[in-house]
Coordinates of C-alpha atoms and ligand atoms in Angstrom, one line a residue:
X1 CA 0.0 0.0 0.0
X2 CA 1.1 3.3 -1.0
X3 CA 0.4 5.2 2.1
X4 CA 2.4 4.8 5.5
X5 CA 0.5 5.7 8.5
X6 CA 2.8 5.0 10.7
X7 CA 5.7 6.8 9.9
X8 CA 7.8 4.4 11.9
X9 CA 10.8 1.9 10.0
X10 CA 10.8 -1.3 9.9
X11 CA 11.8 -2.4 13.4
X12 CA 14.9 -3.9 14.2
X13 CA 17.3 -5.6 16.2
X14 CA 19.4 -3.1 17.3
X15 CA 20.7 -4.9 20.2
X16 CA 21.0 -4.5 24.7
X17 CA 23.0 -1.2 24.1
X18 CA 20.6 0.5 21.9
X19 CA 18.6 3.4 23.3
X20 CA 16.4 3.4 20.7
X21 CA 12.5 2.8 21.4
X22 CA 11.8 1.7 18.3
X23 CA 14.1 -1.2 18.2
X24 CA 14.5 -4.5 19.3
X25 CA 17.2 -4.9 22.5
X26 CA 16.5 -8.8 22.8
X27 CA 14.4 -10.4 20.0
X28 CA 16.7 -11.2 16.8
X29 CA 14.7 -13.1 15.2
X30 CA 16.9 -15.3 13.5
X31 CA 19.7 -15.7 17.0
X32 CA 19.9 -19.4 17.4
X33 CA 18.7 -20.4 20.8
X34 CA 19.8 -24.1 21.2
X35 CA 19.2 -25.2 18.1
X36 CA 15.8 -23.0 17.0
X37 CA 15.5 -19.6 15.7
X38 CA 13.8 -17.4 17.8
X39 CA 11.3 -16.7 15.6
X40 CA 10.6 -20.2 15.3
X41 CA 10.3 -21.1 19.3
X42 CA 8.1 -17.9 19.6
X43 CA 5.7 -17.7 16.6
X44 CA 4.4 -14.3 17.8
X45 CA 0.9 -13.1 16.0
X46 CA -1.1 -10.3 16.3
X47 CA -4.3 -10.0 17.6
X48 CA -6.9 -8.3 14.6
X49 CA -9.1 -7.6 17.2
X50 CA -6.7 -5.3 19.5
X51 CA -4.6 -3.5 16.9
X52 CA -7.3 -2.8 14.2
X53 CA -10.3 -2.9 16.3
X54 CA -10.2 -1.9 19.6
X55 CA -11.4 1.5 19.7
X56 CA -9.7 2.1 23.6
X57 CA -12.8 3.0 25.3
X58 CA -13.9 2.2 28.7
X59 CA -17.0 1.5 30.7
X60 CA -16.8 5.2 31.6
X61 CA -15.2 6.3 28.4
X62 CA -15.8 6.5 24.6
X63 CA -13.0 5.0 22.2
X64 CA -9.9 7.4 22.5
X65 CA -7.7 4.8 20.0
X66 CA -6.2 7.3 16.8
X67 CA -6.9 5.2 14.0
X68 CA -6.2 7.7 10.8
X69 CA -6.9 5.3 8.0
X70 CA -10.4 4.2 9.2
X71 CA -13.3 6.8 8.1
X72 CA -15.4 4.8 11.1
X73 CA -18.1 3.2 8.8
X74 CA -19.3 -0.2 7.9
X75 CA -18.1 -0.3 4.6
X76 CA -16.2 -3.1 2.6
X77 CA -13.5 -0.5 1.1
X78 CA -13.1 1.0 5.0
X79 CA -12.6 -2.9 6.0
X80 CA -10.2 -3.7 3.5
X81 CA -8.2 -0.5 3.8
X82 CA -7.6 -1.9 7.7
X83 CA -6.4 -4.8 6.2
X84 CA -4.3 -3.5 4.2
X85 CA -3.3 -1.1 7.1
X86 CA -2.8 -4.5 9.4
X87 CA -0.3 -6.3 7.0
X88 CA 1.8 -3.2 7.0
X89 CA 1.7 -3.5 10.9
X90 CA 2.8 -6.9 10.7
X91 CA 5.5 -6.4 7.6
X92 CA 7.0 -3.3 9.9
X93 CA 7.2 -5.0 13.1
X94 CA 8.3 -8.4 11.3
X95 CA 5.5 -10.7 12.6
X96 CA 4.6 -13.7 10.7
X97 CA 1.4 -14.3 12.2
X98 CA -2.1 -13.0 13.5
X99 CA -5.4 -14.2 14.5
X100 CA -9.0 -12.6 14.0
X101 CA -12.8 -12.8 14.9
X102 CA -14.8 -13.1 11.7
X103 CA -16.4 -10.0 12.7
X104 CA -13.2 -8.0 13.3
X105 CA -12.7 -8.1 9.8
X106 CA -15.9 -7.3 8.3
X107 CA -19.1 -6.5 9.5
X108 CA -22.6 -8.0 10.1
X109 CA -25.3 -7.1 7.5
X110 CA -28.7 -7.7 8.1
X111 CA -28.8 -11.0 6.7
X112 CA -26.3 -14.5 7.3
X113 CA -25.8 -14.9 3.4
X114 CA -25.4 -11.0 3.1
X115 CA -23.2 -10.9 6.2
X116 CA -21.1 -13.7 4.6
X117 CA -20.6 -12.3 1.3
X118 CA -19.6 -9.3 3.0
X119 CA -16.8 -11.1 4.7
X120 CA -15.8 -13.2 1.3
X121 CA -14.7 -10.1 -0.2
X122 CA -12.9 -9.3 3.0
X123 CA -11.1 -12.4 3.4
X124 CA -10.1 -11.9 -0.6
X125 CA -7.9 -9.1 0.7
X126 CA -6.4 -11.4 3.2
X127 CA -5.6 -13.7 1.1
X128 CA -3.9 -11.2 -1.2
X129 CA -1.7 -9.6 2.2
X130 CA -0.9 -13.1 2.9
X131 CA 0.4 -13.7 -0.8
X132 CA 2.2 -10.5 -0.8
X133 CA 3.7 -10.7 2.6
X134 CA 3.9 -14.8 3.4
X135 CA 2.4 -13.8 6.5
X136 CA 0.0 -16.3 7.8
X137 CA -2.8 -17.3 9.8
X138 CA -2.2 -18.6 13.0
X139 CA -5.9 -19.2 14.0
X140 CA -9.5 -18.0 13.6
X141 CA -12.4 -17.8 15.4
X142 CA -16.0 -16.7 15.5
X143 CA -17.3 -13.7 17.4
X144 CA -20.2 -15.5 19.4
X145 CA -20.5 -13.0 21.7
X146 CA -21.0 -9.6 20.9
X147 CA -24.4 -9.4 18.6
X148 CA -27.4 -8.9 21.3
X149 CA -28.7 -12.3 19.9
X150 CA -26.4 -13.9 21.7
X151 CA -27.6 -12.6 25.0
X152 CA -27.8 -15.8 26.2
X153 CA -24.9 -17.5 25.3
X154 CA -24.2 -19.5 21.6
X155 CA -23.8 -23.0 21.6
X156 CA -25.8 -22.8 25.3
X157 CA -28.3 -20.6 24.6
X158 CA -31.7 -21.7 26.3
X159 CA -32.8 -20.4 22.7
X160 CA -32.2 -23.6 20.0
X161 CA -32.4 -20.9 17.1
X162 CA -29.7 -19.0 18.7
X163 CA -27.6 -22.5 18.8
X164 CA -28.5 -22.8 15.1
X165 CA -27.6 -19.4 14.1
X166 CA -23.8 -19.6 16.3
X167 CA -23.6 -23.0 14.3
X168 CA -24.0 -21.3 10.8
X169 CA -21.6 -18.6 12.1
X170 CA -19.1 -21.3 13.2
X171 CA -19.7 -23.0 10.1
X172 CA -18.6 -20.5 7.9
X173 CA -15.2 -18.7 10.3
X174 CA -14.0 -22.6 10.0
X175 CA -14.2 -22.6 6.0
X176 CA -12.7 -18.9 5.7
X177 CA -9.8 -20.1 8.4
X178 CA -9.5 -23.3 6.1
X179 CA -9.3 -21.0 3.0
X180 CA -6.9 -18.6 4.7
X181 CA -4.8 -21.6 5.1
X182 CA -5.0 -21.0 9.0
X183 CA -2.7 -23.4 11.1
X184 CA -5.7 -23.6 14.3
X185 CA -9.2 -22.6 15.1
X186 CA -9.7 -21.3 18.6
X187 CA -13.0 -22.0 20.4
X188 CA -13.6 -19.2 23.5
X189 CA -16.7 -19.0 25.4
X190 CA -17.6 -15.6 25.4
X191 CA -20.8 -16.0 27.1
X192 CA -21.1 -20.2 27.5
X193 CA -21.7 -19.8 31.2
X194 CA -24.8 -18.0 33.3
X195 CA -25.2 -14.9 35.3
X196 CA -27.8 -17.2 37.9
X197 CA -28.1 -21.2 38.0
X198 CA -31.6 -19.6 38.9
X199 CA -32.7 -19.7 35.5
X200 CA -30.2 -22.5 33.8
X201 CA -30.4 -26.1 33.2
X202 CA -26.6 -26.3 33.1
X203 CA -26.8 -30.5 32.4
X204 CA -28.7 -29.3 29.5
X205 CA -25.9 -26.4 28.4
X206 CA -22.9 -28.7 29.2
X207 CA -24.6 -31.2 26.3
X208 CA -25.5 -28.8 23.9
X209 CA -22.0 -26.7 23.9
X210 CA -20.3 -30.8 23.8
X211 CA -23.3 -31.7 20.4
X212 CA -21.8 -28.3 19.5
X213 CA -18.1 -29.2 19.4
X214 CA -18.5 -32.1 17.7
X215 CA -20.7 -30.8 14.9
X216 CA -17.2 -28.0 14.6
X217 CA -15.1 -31.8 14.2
X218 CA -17.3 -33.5 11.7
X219 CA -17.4 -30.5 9.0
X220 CA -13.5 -30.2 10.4
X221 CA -13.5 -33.7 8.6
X222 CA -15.7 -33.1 6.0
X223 CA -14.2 -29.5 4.3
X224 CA -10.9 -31.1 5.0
X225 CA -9.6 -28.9 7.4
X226 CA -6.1 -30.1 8.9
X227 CA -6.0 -27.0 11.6
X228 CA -5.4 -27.4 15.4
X229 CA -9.2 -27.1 17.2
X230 CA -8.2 -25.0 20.5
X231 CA -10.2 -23.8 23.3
X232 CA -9.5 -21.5 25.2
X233 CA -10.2 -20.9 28.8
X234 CA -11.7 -18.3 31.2
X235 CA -13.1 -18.3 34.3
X236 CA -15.8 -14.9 34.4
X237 CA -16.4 -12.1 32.6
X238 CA -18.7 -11.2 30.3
X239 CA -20.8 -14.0 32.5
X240 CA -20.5 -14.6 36.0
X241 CA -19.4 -18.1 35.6
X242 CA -18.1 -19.5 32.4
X243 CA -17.9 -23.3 31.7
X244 CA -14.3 -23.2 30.4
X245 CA -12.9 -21.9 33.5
X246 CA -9.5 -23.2 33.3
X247 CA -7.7 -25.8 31.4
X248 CA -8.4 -28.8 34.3
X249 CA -12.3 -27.8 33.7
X250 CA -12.1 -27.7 29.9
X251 CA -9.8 -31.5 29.9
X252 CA -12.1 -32.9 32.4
X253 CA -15.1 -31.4 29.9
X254 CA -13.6 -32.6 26.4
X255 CA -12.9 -35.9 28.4
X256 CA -16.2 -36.5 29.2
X257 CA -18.0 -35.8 26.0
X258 CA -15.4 -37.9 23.7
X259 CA -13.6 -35.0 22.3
X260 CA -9.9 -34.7 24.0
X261 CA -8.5 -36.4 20.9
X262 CA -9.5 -33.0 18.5
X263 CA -9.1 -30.3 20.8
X264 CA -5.9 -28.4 22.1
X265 CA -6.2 -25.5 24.6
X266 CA -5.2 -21.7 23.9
X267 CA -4.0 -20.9 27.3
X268 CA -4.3 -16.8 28.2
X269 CA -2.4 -15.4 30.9
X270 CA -4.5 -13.0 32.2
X271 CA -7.7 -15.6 31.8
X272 CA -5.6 -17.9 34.2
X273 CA -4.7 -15.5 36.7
X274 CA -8.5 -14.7 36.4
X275 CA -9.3 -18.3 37.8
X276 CA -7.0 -18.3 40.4
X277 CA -3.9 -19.4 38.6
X278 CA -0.5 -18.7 37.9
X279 CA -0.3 -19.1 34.1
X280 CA 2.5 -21.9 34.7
X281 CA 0.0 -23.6 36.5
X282 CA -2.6 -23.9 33.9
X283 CA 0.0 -24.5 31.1
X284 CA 1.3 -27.3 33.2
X285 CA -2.0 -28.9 33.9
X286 CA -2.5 -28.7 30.0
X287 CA 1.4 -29.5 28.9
X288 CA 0.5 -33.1 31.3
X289 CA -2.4 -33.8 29.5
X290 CA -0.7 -33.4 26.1
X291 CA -2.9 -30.4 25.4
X292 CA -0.9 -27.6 25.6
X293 CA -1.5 -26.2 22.0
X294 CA -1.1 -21.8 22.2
X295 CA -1.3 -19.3 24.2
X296 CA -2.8 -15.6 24.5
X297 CA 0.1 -13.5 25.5
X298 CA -0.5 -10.7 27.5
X299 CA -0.9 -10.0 31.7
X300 CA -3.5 -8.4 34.3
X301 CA -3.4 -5.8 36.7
X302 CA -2.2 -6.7 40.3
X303 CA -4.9 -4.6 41.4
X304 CA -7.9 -4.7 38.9
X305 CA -9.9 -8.1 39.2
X306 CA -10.8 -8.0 35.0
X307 CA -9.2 -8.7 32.0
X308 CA -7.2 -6.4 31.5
X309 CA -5.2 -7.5 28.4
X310 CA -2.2 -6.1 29.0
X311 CA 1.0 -6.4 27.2
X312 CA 3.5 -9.0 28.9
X313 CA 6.4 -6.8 30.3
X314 CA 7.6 -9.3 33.3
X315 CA 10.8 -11.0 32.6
X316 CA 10.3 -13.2 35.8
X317 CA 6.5 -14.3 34.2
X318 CA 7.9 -15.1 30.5
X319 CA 10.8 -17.2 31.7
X320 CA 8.4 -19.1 33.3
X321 CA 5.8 -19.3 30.8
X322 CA 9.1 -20.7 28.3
X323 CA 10.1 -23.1 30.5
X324 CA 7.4 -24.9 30.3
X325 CA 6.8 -24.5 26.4
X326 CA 10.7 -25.7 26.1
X327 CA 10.1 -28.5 28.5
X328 CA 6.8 -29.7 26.1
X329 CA 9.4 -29.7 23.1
X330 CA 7.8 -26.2 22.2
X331 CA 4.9 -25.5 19.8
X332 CA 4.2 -27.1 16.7
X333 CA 0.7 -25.2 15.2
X334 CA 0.5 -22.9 18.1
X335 CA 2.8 -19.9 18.8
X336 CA 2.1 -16.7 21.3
X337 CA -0.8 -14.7 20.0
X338 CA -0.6 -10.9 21.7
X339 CA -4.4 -11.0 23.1
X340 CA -3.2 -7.3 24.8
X341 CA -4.2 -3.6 24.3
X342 CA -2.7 -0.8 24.6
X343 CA -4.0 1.4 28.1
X344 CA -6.7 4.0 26.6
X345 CA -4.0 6.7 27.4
X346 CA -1.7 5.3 24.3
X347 CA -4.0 6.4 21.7
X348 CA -1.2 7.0 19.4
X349 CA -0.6 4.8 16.3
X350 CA 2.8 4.5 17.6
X351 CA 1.7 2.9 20.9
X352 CA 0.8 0.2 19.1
X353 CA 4.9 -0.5 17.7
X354 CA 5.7 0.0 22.0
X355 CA 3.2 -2.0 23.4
X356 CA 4.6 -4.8 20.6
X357 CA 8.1 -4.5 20.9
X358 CA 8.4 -5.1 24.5
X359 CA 6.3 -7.7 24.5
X360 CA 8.3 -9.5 21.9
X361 CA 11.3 -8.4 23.9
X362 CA 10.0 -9.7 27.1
X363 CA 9.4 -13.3 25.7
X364 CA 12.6 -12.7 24.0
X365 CA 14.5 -12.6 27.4
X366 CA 12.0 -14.8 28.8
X367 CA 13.1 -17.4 26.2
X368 CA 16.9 -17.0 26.4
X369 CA 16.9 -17.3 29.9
X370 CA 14.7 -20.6 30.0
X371 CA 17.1 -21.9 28.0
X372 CA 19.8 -21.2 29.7
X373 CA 18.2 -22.1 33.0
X374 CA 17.2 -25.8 31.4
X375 CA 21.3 -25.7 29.8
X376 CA 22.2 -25.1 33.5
X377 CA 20.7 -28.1 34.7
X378 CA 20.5 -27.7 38.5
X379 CA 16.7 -26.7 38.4
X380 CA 15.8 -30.1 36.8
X381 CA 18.3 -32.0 38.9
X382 CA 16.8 -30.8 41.7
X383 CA 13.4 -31.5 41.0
X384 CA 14.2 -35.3 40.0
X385 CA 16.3 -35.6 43.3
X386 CA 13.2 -34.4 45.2
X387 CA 11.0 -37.5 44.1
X388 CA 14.2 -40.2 44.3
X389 CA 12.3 -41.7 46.9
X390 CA 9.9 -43.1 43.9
X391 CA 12.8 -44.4 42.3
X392 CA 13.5 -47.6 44.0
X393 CA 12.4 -49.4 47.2
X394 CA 8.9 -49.1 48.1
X395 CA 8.4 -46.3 46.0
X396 CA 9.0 -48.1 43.0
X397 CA 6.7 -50.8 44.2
X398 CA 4.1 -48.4 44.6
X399 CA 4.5 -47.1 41.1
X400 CA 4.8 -50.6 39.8
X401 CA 1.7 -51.6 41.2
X402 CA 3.4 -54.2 43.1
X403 CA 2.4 -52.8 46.8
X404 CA -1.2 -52.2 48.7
X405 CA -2.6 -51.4 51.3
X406 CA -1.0 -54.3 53.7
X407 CA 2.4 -54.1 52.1
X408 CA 2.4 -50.6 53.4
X409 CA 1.2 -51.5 56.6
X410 CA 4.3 -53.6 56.7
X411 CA 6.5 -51.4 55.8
X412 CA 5.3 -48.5 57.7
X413 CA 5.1 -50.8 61.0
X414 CA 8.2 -52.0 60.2
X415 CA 10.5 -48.2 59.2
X416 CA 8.9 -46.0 61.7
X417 CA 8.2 -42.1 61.4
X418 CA 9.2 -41.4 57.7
X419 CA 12.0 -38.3 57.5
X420 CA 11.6 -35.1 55.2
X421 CA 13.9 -32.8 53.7
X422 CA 13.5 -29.5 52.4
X423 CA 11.7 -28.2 49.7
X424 CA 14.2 -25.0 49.2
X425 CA 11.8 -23.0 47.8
X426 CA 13.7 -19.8 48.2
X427 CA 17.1 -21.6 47.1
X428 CA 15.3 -22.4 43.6
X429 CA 14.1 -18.9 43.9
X430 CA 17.4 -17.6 44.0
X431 CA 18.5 -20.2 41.5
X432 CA 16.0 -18.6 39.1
X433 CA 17.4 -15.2 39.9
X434 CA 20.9 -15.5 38.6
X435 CA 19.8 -16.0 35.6
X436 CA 17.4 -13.3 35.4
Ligands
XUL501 C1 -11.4 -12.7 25.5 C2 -10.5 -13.4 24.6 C3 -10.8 -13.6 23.2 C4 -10.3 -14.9 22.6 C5 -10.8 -15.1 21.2 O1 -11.1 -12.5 26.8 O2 -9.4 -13.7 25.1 O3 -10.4 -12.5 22.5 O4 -8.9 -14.9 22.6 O5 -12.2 -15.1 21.1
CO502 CO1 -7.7 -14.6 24.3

């Protein structure tokens, strides 16, 4: 596109010297870190929905978000200008991937078949970014959330036209992600929860959101879509009480209705602190079950109780968060979508290049420092010398199946009071620290 409206270079690596803001001090894309490029281990994407569409404005406030190549209407020329604008965001900042709503990208008509057209000739300008740029989709989803019809939730609406409707919705983001070429389709549920159990048959949701899922995984098979199914997690907010709260309640959900074997989970920091979690702890509940498939990049506020959607800027948080991912072998059709906004008081275009750059910076150091931490060795040693109890003995019987009840008995009767040791928590704190 001919016009540049942000004024800004293409951002680079300029290195931990460098004073410049609009530079990189940590990411290089292409440094090898233990045998990966960064790029590769951290498959950053941009959220549509933030950088193009979030207008800034708060429960109190209208939108405040400078946005000087949008004229504010409804049209297909004003959406595809956006796109255009987007893909220049992405070429600048050196990005390979994004993610979008169906309904960030185009709008809703007063019709379904209108409506989709509308987005067809959107997603033809996609499709021409991505061929110009090699940029690519790293998922899609469907905006089942935001439309008053959906006032009582999608796939569990107490409404079975509303389920129909979400359906054809659904329907139609998963053929537009399959024609994008998109590597995943994310399942979040906006409003799949209740404000009161006073009025909800929540047996009756549980099974229509599960019939819902696998309707998605039968026209997965049937358009022949090879993309990563995720869902993603969160606790509250918009309703009081979600049904994909964290990533134990979605397993122990996709476990029970037969579906575990086609979904992954999109894990969000901010939607895990949300639930009670450190992020590492939902990751690793997902990274044991084989599930760990992306994650929303971004962080609350210590002292606001709502998503926030922040942009990651804690060093301590990221090396944690890359542990883990390097431990799991790191992602294959996942990678760390920036689910963050800018605070209402960076209405600049430029914000957007900050608020980018240090979270790729952050996961950056995050990333080098994980590595280094797992290169080390003494964290890991540490952990397998805690359990070495398991290794042989009685332990090992236990594991083996080879001891019960009376065996223990015995053995308790027969070794008396057992003897701890510590669990060094502030050692391994410390531990983490040099390296930080
Ligand atoms: C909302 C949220 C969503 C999902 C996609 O909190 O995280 O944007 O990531 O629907
Ligand atoms: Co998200």
């Amino acid at each position: 596109m001919k016009q540049d409206f942000f004024n800004v270079d293409n951002i680079a690596y300029e290195g931990s010297e460098s004073k410049n803001p609009l530079a990189f001090k940590h990411y290089d894309a292409g440094e090898k870190i233990g045998g990966k490029v960064m790029e590769e281990h951290l498959r950053f994407a941009v959220a549509y929905w933030h950088t193009m569409r979030n207008p800034l404005s708060d429960p109190f406030g209208v939108g405040t978000a400078q946005m000087p190549w949008d004229d504010g209407s409804d049209s297909i020329d004003n959406a595809r200008q956006r796109v255009r604008v987007f893909f220049q965001f992405l070429e600048k900042l050196g990005v390979d991937y994004y993610c979008f709503h169906d309904r960030d990208v185009a709008p809703e008509a007063d019709s379904l078949a209108e409506t989709n057209a509308q987005l067809d000739a959107v997603v033809a300008t996609l499709k021409e970014e991505q061929e110009r740029t090699g940029k690519r989709l790293l998922w899609g989803t469907a905006s089942l959330f935001t439309h008053p019809r959906y006032v009582h939730g999608a796939a569990t609406s107490c409404n079975a036209d509303v389920f129909a409707y979400a359906a054809a919705q659904v329907k139609k983001a998963m053929e537009i992600t399959h024609e994008l070429g998109g590597l995943g389709y994310t399942f979040w549920g906006g409003r799949e929860g209740y404000s009161t159990l006073l009025n909800t048959d929540m047996r009756r949701e549980l099974d229509h959101l599960a019939k819902f899922l696998h309707m998605a995984v039968d026209w997965k098979k049937q358009i022949g879509f090879q993309g990563q199914f995720y869902i993603e997690p969160k606790p509250m907010e918009p309703t009081t009480h979600q049904y994909d709260s964290d990533a134990a309640a979605c397993l122990n959900f996709l476990r029970e209705y037969d579906l575990l074997d086609h979904f992954k989970l999109n894990l969000e920091t901010n939607h895990a602190t949300l639930a009670g979690h450190t992020m590492q702890h939902d990751l690793t509940v997902a990274a044991n079950a084989g599930a760990l498939g992306s994650v929303d990049a971004n962080t609350g506020d210590l002292f606001l109780g709502w998503d926030t959607d922040q942009f990651p800027t804690d060093i301590y948080q990221t090396t944690q968060i890359m542990l883990i991912v390097l431990e799991m072998g790191g992602f294959t059709t996942g990678g760390l979508n920036f689910d963050a906004k800018r605070r209402r008081e960076s209405f600049e275009p430029v914000d957007l290049f900050h608020a980018h750059i240090g979270g790729m910076d952050t996961f950056a150091r995050g990333l080098k420092i994980a590595h280094a931490i797992r290169e080390d060795g003494r964290l890991a040693e540490f952990v397998k010398r805690r359990y070495q109890s398991w290794d042989s003995g009685i332990g090992d019987a236990i594991e083996s199946g080879l001891a019960g009840f009376e065996d223990l008995e015995g053995y308790a009767l027969e070794n008396g009071e057992p003897v701890n040791v510590s669990g060094r928590q502030e050692m391994l704190e410390n531990l983490i620290n040099e390296f930080i």
